[in-house]
Amino acid sequence: MNHSRSTALQQRAESLLPGGVDSPVRAFRSVGGQAPFVTRGEGAYLWDEDGNRYIDYFGSWGPMILGHAFPPAVEAIQEAATRSASFGASTAAEGDLAELVVEAFPSIEKLRFVSSGTEATMSAIRLARAFTGRKYIIKFEGCYHGHSDGLLVKAGSGVATFSIPGSAGVPDEIAHLTLALPFNDLDAVQQAFAAYKDQIAAIIVEPVVGNAGTILPADGYLEALRAITTLEGALLIFDEVMTGFRLSLGGAQELYRIQPDLTTLGKIVGGGLPCAAFGGRAEIMNQLAPLGPVYQAGTLSGNPLAMAAGIATVGHLVKHRAEVYAQLESVTATIANGVAEEAAQAGVSLITNRIGAMWTWFFTASPVTDYASAAKSDTAAFAVFHRAMLEQGIWLPCSQYEAAFLGTSHSIADVEATIAASRTAFAAVAEKLAAK
């Protein structure tokens, strides 16, 4: 593939933006090669500035569950834009989208829209501390909950990709209020509650980890987190920024039949526009200003363009719930398993973790159940695989520690092309491994 235009654009970007990117997860440093500069997307495809077409398996990191430029969302955005992009005042659309979210998530009685997942998780934790009168938070190693100071402790996603232990600029006085524990380790949770008796405000968890690669909860794990938080007077926060509306209409909590106290949502809720939300029990949410003493605000929260796109997207998911999620399950299983079979044929060690339309191929022979086991993956092999797939027009997440996503616009032909491309890519990986 020719990447000359993207290369020139990258060089210009590096003179203007740190690393040439506005988010480190877009950088190709961990996989090598040239990051394409995208010019447009439609359905399951992206086109770059050099005219190359790619089958997209990161979907703007999750929200393109109905494909790029989903026509009803495009029409809704265009219509809303004719009336102004922002008012800084309330609109009926905020309530319209809120009703759809509450219908999908029974644990959410009230919610508030914000503009990013980072805002949602940051605000949920502030609310949990105020409601409980406690200051410590439990999170899990490899789980990423946005880049607010207290949540960059042993975070996954880009932090893991670039081997950053936390982040410079986060004072120890803030970091020490976050207790980072291994995912799927109940003993560690019990020990933390014993050591910090009546001091832990909340557990925040990705119910299915997506930011260290896809990692599923062990049987009974989420149920145990629910039980211990209830017993200890702490809140349980499900970070469903990635899993909400993707694993099912009601996210991971619907699949696992767990009702958290607070939920954070993002990605899909705004139909691909900057939008997120946090919500939960009314008695907790009513602590927010102007009703209560917890301050949180955002000038562009609930902006009309994001509300319009969200109503079109979530509304479609609600209306077509049965067929959408059945299709996603079937097609994703076909591609995840088909590529895994090609790895086996090539003699390449590969573990496939999948749930619904979300999965990760880990280049390791051992089961991946937490961040420590994910970190044993052969990232050099993944880099070879990623580059070989990209050169064949298959765009995967550019990190071993990110989940891949599929949408309703991916066809069987796309899946077949992807499996065929993986055969060539695994041959390149096997050759590289043999040369070690």
XYZ file of C-alpha atoms in Angstrom:
436
model
C 0.000 0.000 0.000
C 1.063 3.564 -0.673
C 1.155 5.708 2.497
C 2.986 8.781 1.174
C 0.193 11.262 1.914
C -0.315 9.879 5.448
C 3.436 10.007 6.035
C 3.557 13.672 5.058
C 0.561 14.457 7.256
C 2.170 12.625 10.183
C 5.334 14.679 9.799
C 3.315 17.889 9.833
C 1.288 16.707 12.843
C 4.428 15.904 14.834
C 5.525 19.523 14.482
C 2.223 20.740 15.916
C 0.853 18.023 18.244
C 2.765 16.010 20.882
C 3.662 12.769 19.115
C 1.540 13.929 16.202
C -1.672 12.735 17.902
C -4.482 14.020 20.101
C -4.749 10.667 21.892
C -1.824 8.286 22.434
C -3.939 5.231 21.526
C -3.818 6.416 17.901
C -0.034 6.162 17.763
C 1.564 3.177 16.041
C 4.727 3.168 18.150
C 4.012 -0.230 19.700
C 3.307 -1.920 16.360
C 5.485 0.050 13.961
C 4.610 1.150 10.464
C 2.680 4.185 9.332
C -0.584 5.141 10.973
C -3.019 5.966 8.171
C -4.721 9.366 8.228
C -8.440 8.761 7.757
C -10.455 10.814 5.345
C -13.850 9.098 5.604
C -15.752 6.076 6.850
C -18.845 4.253 5.662
C -20.323 1.103 7.146
C -17.510 -1.287 8.054
C -14.858 0.601 6.066
C -12.359 3.407 6.441
C -10.512 5.215 3.644
C -7.213 6.991 4.193
C -5.687 10.056 2.573
C -3.859 7.842 0.061
C -7.088 6.228 -1.119
C -6.546 2.890 0.660
C -9.619 1.125 1.995
C -9.625 -0.831 5.268
C -12.056 -3.137 7.031
C -12.345 -1.445 10.418
C -12.209 -3.556 13.589
C -11.755 -0.812 16.172
C -14.823 1.220 15.239
C -13.718 4.516 16.770
C -12.831 2.402 19.845
C -16.317 1.010 20.213
C -19.190 3.317 19.296
C -19.658 2.397 15.629
C -21.826 -0.592 16.455
C -24.128 0.287 13.531
C -21.289 1.254 11.213
C -19.717 4.537 10.159
C -22.049 7.249 8.877
C -25.165 5.337 10.021
C -27.770 7.138 7.873
C -30.379 7.854 10.586
C -27.652 9.312 12.822
C -26.242 11.426 9.986
C -29.705 12.777 9.183
C -30.408 13.516 12.853
C -27.100 15.379 13.248
C -27.676 17.402 10.099
C -31.174 18.383 11.177
C -30.009 19.326 14.682
C -27.099 21.362 13.286
C -29.466 23.579 11.319
C -30.862 24.728 14.687
C -27.387 25.390 16.204
C -24.642 23.131 17.514
C -25.034 24.242 21.116
C -27.281 26.330 23.331
C -25.914 25.981 26.850
C -29.562 25.547 27.836
C -31.837 22.537 28.302
C -33.498 20.782 25.371
C -36.169 18.120 25.104
C -33.672 15.798 23.400
C -31.794 15.317 26.681
C -34.866 13.786 28.267
C -35.611 11.764 25.139
C -32.202 10.081 25.207
C -32.290 9.718 28.997
C -35.563 7.792 28.717
C -33.957 5.367 26.236
C -30.971 4.824 28.519
C -33.124 4.251 31.608
C -35.242 1.783 29.638
C -32.119 -0.205 28.722
C -30.453 -0.046 32.160
C -32.885 -0.769 35.032
C -30.199 0.053 37.631
C -30.194 3.662 36.402
C -33.019 5.696 37.896
C -31.481 9.076 37.121
C -28.483 10.082 35.027
C -26.477 13.034 33.881
C -24.914 13.481 30.453
C -21.307 14.619 30.101
C -18.944 14.829 27.137
C -16.412 12.047 27.819
C -15.910 8.782 29.665
C -13.227 10.462 31.779
C -15.793 13.001 32.992
C -18.304 10.238 33.702
C -15.985 8.122 35.851
C -14.441 11.118 37.611
C -17.898 12.410 38.499
C -19.189 9.012 39.620
C -16.280 8.644 42.030
C -16.765 12.137 43.446
C -20.403 11.262 43.968
C -19.523 7.944 45.659
C -17.130 9.661 48.056
C -19.716 12.270 48.967
C -22.530 9.745 49.423
C -20.486 7.422 51.650
C -18.333 10.026 53.396
C -15.272 7.893 52.618
C -12.164 8.605 50.554
C -10.554 5.371 49.305
C -11.414 3.761 45.961
C -10.672 0.238 44.747
C -9.847 -0.229 41.071
C -8.248 -3.147 39.252
C -4.915 -3.445 37.495
C -5.255 -2.983 33.752
C -8.674 -1.330 33.982
C -8.725 2.138 32.443
C -11.312 4.594 33.722
C -10.188 7.760 32.012
C -7.243 10.028 32.694
C -8.304 11.810 35.863
C -5.516 11.831 38.448
C -6.729 9.189 40.871
C -7.578 6.661 38.166
C -4.243 6.507 36.337
C -2.897 4.097 38.950
C -1.989 0.824 37.188
C -4.322 1.680 34.330
C -4.560 -0.285 31.103
C -5.073 0.862 27.513
C -2.518 3.406 26.323
C -0.775 3.409 29.688
C -0.064 -0.311 29.305
C 0.824 0.026 25.638
C 3.550 2.557 26.354
C 4.763 0.797 29.532
C 3.990 3.811 31.721
C 3.532 2.702 35.367
C 1.074 5.492 36.059
C 1.538 9.060 34.955
C 3.878 11.888 35.777
C 2.031 14.792 37.308
C -0.146 12.678 39.613
C 0.782 13.539 43.225
C 1.348 10.664 45.642
C -1.216 12.272 47.939
C -3.879 11.571 45.301
C -2.561 8.237 44.010
C -2.479 6.670 47.472
C -6.271 7.040 47.748
C -6.665 4.487 44.940
C -6.133 0.842 45.885
C -5.171 -1.054 42.711
C -5.848 -4.779 42.999
C -5.531 -7.748 40.607
C -8.684 -8.395 38.575
C -10.478 -11.682 39.355
C -8.783 -11.947 42.786
C -11.469 -11.906 45.485
C -9.025 -12.501 48.329
C -7.292 -9.223 47.488
C -10.624 -7.384 47.668
C -11.508 -8.915 51.022
C -8.081 -8.065 52.419
C -8.426 -4.461 51.260
C -11.759 -4.028 53.009
C -10.287 -5.542 56.162
C -7.246 -3.259 56.054
C -9.294 -0.111 55.301
C -12.345 -0.828 57.455
C -15.134 1.697 56.853
C -12.850 3.812 54.648
C -13.569 2.479 51.129
C -16.139 4.526 49.241
C -16.492 2.374 46.157
C -15.218 -0.303 43.847
C -15.003 0.814 40.228
C -14.611 -1.968 37.686
C -14.920 -2.703 34.005
C -17.249 -5.719 34.383
C -15.573 -7.092 31.284
C -12.115 -5.590 30.986
C -11.501 -3.978 27.624
C -8.494 -1.814 28.275
C -5.974 -4.580 28.907
C -7.451 -6.527 26.039
C -10.733 -8.375 26.570
C -10.693 -10.145 29.952
C -13.839 -11.825 31.256
C -14.838 -11.977 34.936
C -14.441 -15.365 36.610
C -17.622 -17.209 37.552
C -19.156 -15.543 40.587
C -16.638 -12.676 40.650
C -19.018 -9.804 39.893
C -21.622 -11.296 42.221
C -19.010 -11.346 44.992
C -18.102 -7.695 44.356
C -21.776 -6.817 44.648
C -22.073 -8.756 47.904
C -18.987 -7.314 49.585
C -19.781 -3.702 48.704
C -23.307 -4.125 50.048
C -21.991 -5.723 53.248
C -19.328 -3.048 53.761
C -21.468 -0.026 52.944
C -19.476 0.852 49.815
C -20.834 1.536 46.331
C -20.299 -0.635 43.269
C -19.583 1.330 40.093
C -19.709 -0.466 36.750
C -17.655 1.312 34.120
C -19.634 0.360 31.026
C -18.166 3.065 28.811
C -16.971 0.239 26.558
C -19.458 -2.575 27.295
C -22.655 -0.551 27.548
C -25.032 -1.238 24.624
C -22.331 -3.445 23.064
C -22.479 -6.726 24.975
C -26.257 -6.427 25.124
C -28.731 -3.578 25.131
C -28.264 -3.330 28.897
C -24.534 -3.935 28.796
C -22.590 -6.338 31.005
C -24.943 -5.829 33.926
C -27.790 -7.291 31.890
C -25.692 -10.284 30.842
C -24.426 -11.011 34.350
C -27.623 -9.936 36.115
C -25.869 -7.568 38.509
C -27.281 -4.219 39.597
C -24.497 -1.746 40.400
C -25.160 1.402 42.408
C -23.691 3.635 39.694
C -22.956 3.078 36.008
C -20.787 5.058 33.618
C -21.595 5.001 29.916
C -19.958 6.398 26.804
C -18.956 5.413 23.285
C -22.298 4.297 21.829
C -24.593 6.527 23.914
C -23.751 9.533 21.733
C -23.796 7.680 18.439
C -20.090 8.378 17.906
C -20.120 12.024 18.978
C -18.423 13.191 22.197
C -20.933 12.070 24.799
C -21.043 9.990 27.959
C -23.217 9.622 31.037
C -23.207 8.482 34.629
C -26.260 7.380 36.534
C -27.703 5.117 39.179
C -29.961 5.095 42.195
C -31.966 8.292 42.586
C -30.918 8.809 46.210
C -27.278 8.910 45.091
C -27.806 10.996 41.957
C -29.864 13.540 43.918
C -26.658 14.498 45.737
C -25.642 16.381 42.577
C -26.074 20.147 42.333
C -28.484 21.843 42.043
C -30.268 19.372 44.362
C -27.325 18.432 46.549
C -23.814 19.419 47.623
C -21.800 17.596 44.915
C -20.759 19.981 42.165
C -20.409 18.798 38.570
C -20.940 20.828 35.431
C -20.237 20.958 31.702
C -21.180 23.687 29.250
C -21.497 21.249 26.350
C -23.023 18.376 28.351
C -26.096 17.061 26.568
C -25.329 19.139 23.473
C -28.003 18.835 20.773
C -25.808 17.153 18.134
C -24.736 14.340 20.452
C -28.288 13.918 21.737
C -29.604 13.630 18.186
C -27.000 11.029 17.214
C -27.561 9.143 20.457
C -31.332 9.019 20.023
C -30.935 7.686 16.476
C -28.376 5.056 17.514
C -29.773 3.888 20.844
C -33.303 4.122 19.486
C -32.363 1.739 16.679
C -30.784 -0.680 19.146
C -33.892 -0.636 21.319
C -36.231 -1.170 18.360
C -34.136 -3.904 16.729
C -32.684 -5.453 19.865
C -33.221 -9.119 19.017
C -31.825 -9.115 15.488
C -28.911 -6.738 16.192
C -27.392 -8.710 19.054
C -28.025 -12.101 17.455
C -26.232 -10.921 14.314
C -23.323 -9.470 16.263
C -22.875 -12.686 18.242
C -22.913 -14.894 15.151
C -20.606 -12.831 12.955
C -18.125 -12.061 15.733
C -17.887 -15.735 16.705
C -17.144 -16.596 13.079
C -14.280 -14.149 12.721
C -12.761 -14.662 16.185
C -12.780 -18.436 15.859
C -11.765 -18.439 12.199
C -8.643 -16.383 12.833
C -7.796 -18.525 15.867
C -7.945 -21.618 13.651
C -5.515 -20.006 11.210
C -3.121 -19.336 14.100
C -3.278 -22.988 15.119
C -2.596 -24.072 11.541
C 0.454 -21.802 11.457
C 1.725 -23.042 14.812
C 1.388 -19.628 16.449
C 0.353 -19.523 20.112
C -2.870 -17.542 20.421
C -5.534 -17.168 23.095
C -8.906 -15.749 22.024
C -10.966 -13.959 24.674
C -14.399 -12.979 23.391
C -17.792 -11.936 24.657
C -20.414 -10.686 22.211
C -19.016 -8.292 19.614
C -15.846 -7.610 21.613
C -12.694 -9.715 21.593
C -8.897 -9.857 21.758
C -6.370 -12.228 20.213
C -3.585 -12.528 22.796
C -0.272 -13.812 21.462
C 0.361 -16.221 24.323
C -0.221 -19.909 25.072
C -1.549 -19.277 28.602
C -5.083 -18.249 29.628
C -5.525 -14.511 30.124
C -7.522 -13.775 33.281
C -5.970 -10.538 34.528
C -3.485 -7.848 33.567
C -0.469 -9.863 34.741
C -1.336 -12.749 32.416
C -2.159 -10.354 29.550
C 1.268 -8.754 29.986
C 2.909 -12.116 29.181
C 1.712 -11.804 25.589
C 4.297 -11.583 22.811
C 3.837 -7.955 21.798
C 6.514 -8.242 19.098
C 4.526 -11.045 17.444
C 1.376 -8.961 17.704
C 3.191 -6.057 16.004
C 4.186 -8.286 13.063
C 0.606 -9.544 12.810
C -0.844 -6.020 12.988
C 1.404 -4.668 10.231
C 0.750 -7.660 7.961
C -3.017 -7.300 8.417
C -2.946 -3.535 7.801
C -1.044 -4.011 4.545
C -3.874 -6.299 3.424
C -6.533 -3.738 4.298
C -7.503 -5.035 7.745
C -7.256 -2.373 10.465
C -7.050 -3.835 13.972
C -6.539 -1.942 17.257
C -2.899 -0.852 17.308
C -2.116 -2.401 20.687
C -2.112 -5.902 22.141
C -3.917 -4.348 25.101
C -7.012 -3.127 23.285
C -10.245 -4.888 22.417
C -11.431 -5.296 18.848
C -15.038 -4.496 17.908
C -17.429 -5.552 15.198
C -20.601 -3.855 13.989
C -23.771 -4.771 12.145
C -22.306 -3.455 8.884
C -19.571 -6.124 8.753
C -20.513 -8.696 6.121
C -19.655 -12.354 5.731
C -17.439 -11.290 2.817
C -15.549 -8.995 5.211
C -15.115 -11.860 7.645
C -13.868 -14.216 4.935
C -11.406 -11.586 3.704
C -10.154 -11.075 7.249
C -9.628 -14.772 7.891
C -7.801 -15.133 4.575
C -5.581 -12.150 5.405
C -4.760 -13.668 8.796
C -3.346 -16.738 7.044
C -0.715 -14.559 5.389
C -0.141 -12.571 8.578
C 0.394 -15.672 10.719
C 2.889 -16.968 8.178
C 4.861 -13.750 8.721
C 4.611 -14.191 12.496
C 5.762 -17.821 12.297
C 8.727 -16.808 10.166
C 9.665 -14.115 12.668
C 9.405 -16.524 15.594
C 11.501 -19.116 13.803
C 14.240 -16.537 13.238
C 14.558 -15.797 16.960
